[in-house]
Amino acid sequence: KKAKKRNPQELWMDVVEEAVAAAADAPANLQSFLTAMDGLGNVPRNGKKFKNFVRNSLRMRSEQTIDQLWDYLEARQQKARKEA
């Protein structure tokens, strides 16, 4: 039987899970938010929806920190795409 192709959301969740697992390597101001994301399922992969999700789910109010978190995950996703 052939391996089933993974959908984009599954690939994004892999990136999020890897970022959570490697939270110690993340910038200090993002570490606590990454560990808090561990228990959250189905994290949006669209920038605007992600930022709204983080604002509401993690009760984060700093736009600068939200942007840093998004940029960090985006960079990890780009790296994962290059390796694949």
GROMACS .gro file of C-alpha atoms in nm, residues 9-82:
model
   74
    9GLN     CA    1  -0.243   2.132   0.796
   10GLU     CA    2  -0.073   1.810   0.911
   11LEU     CA    3   0.262   1.942   0.787
   12TRP     CA    4   0.205   2.274   0.968
   13MET     CA    5   0.115   2.093   1.291
   14ASP     CA    6   0.443   1.897   1.259
   15VAL     CA    7   0.629   2.230   1.240
   16VAL     CA    8   0.443   2.360   1.548
   17GLU     CA    9   0.509   2.038   1.743
   18GLU     CA   10   0.879   2.047   1.653
   19ALA     CA   11   0.897   2.412   1.762
   20VAL     CA   12   0.733   2.321   2.093
   21ALA     CA   13   0.976   2.033   2.143
   22ALA     CA   14   1.270   2.264   2.073
   23ALA     CA   15   1.132   2.554   2.279
   24ALA     CA   16   1.459   2.579   2.471
   25ASP     CA   17   1.629   2.689   2.146
   26ALA     CA   18   1.372   2.961   2.080
   27PRO     CA   19   1.419   3.326   2.179
   28ALA     CA   20   1.362   3.368   2.554
   29ASN     CA   21   1.049   3.581   2.518
   30LEU     CA   22   0.878   3.314   2.303
   31GLN     CA   23   0.959   3.002   2.508
   32SER     CA   24   0.664   3.023   2.747
   33PHE     CA   25   0.419   3.078   2.462
   34LEU     CA   26   0.557   2.784   2.266
   35THR     CA   27   0.518   2.553   2.564
   36ALA     CA   28   0.162   2.684   2.614
   37MET     CA   29   0.084   2.596   2.251
   38ASP     CA   30   0.168   2.233   2.324
   39GLY     CA   31  -0.183   2.150   2.444
   40LEU     CA   32  -0.360   2.339   2.166
   41GLY     CA   33  -0.474   2.148   1.861
   42ASN     CA   34  -0.528   2.265   1.505
   43VAL     CA   35  -0.318   2.583   1.514
   44PRO     CA   36  -0.408   2.801   1.210
   45ARG     CA   37  -0.144   2.826   0.937
   46ASN     CA   38  -0.271   3.155   0.793
   47GLY     CA   39  -0.098   3.460   0.942
   48LYS     CA   40  -0.404   3.668   1.025
   49LYS     CA   41  -0.598   3.373   1.171
   50PHE     CA   42  -0.290   3.255   1.364
   51LYS     CA   43  -0.247   3.595   1.525
   52ASN     CA   44  -0.613   3.608   1.627
   53PHE     CA   45  -0.590   3.251   1.760
   54VAL     CA   46  -0.283   3.338   1.970
   55ARG     CA   47  -0.446   3.657   2.100
   56ASN     CA   48  -0.749   3.464   2.221
   57SER     CA   49  -0.607   3.123   2.316
   58LEU     CA   50  -0.286   3.238   2.483
   59ARG     CA   51  -0.427   3.573   2.599
   60MET     CA   52  -0.132   3.749   2.441
   61ARG     CA   53  -0.173   4.122   2.387
   62SER     CA   54   0.168   4.231   2.260
   63GLU     CA   55   0.146   4.266   1.881
   64GLN     CA   56   0.526   4.269   1.859
   65THR     CA   57   0.553   3.934   2.042
   66ILE     CA   58   0.273   3.783   1.830
   67ASP     CA   59   0.459   3.889   1.515
   68GLN     CA   60   0.784   3.742   1.650
   69LEU     CA   61   0.610   3.412   1.726
   70TRP     CA   62   0.459   3.399   1.375
   71ASP     CA   63   0.795   3.485   1.213
   72TYR     CA   64   0.969   3.217   1.421
   73LEU     CA   65   0.722   2.946   1.312
   74GLU     CA   66   0.731   3.066   0.950
   75ALA     CA   67   1.111   3.040   0.948
   76ARG     CA   68   1.092   2.686   1.087
   77GLN     CA   69   0.837   2.596   0.818
   78GLN     CA   70   1.059   2.734   0.541
   79LYS     CA   71   1.352   2.533   0.679
   80ALA     CA   72   1.137   2.216   0.689
   81ARG     CA   73   1.029   2.269   0.328
   82LYS     CA   74   1.390   2.302   0.211
   0.00000   0.00000   0.00000
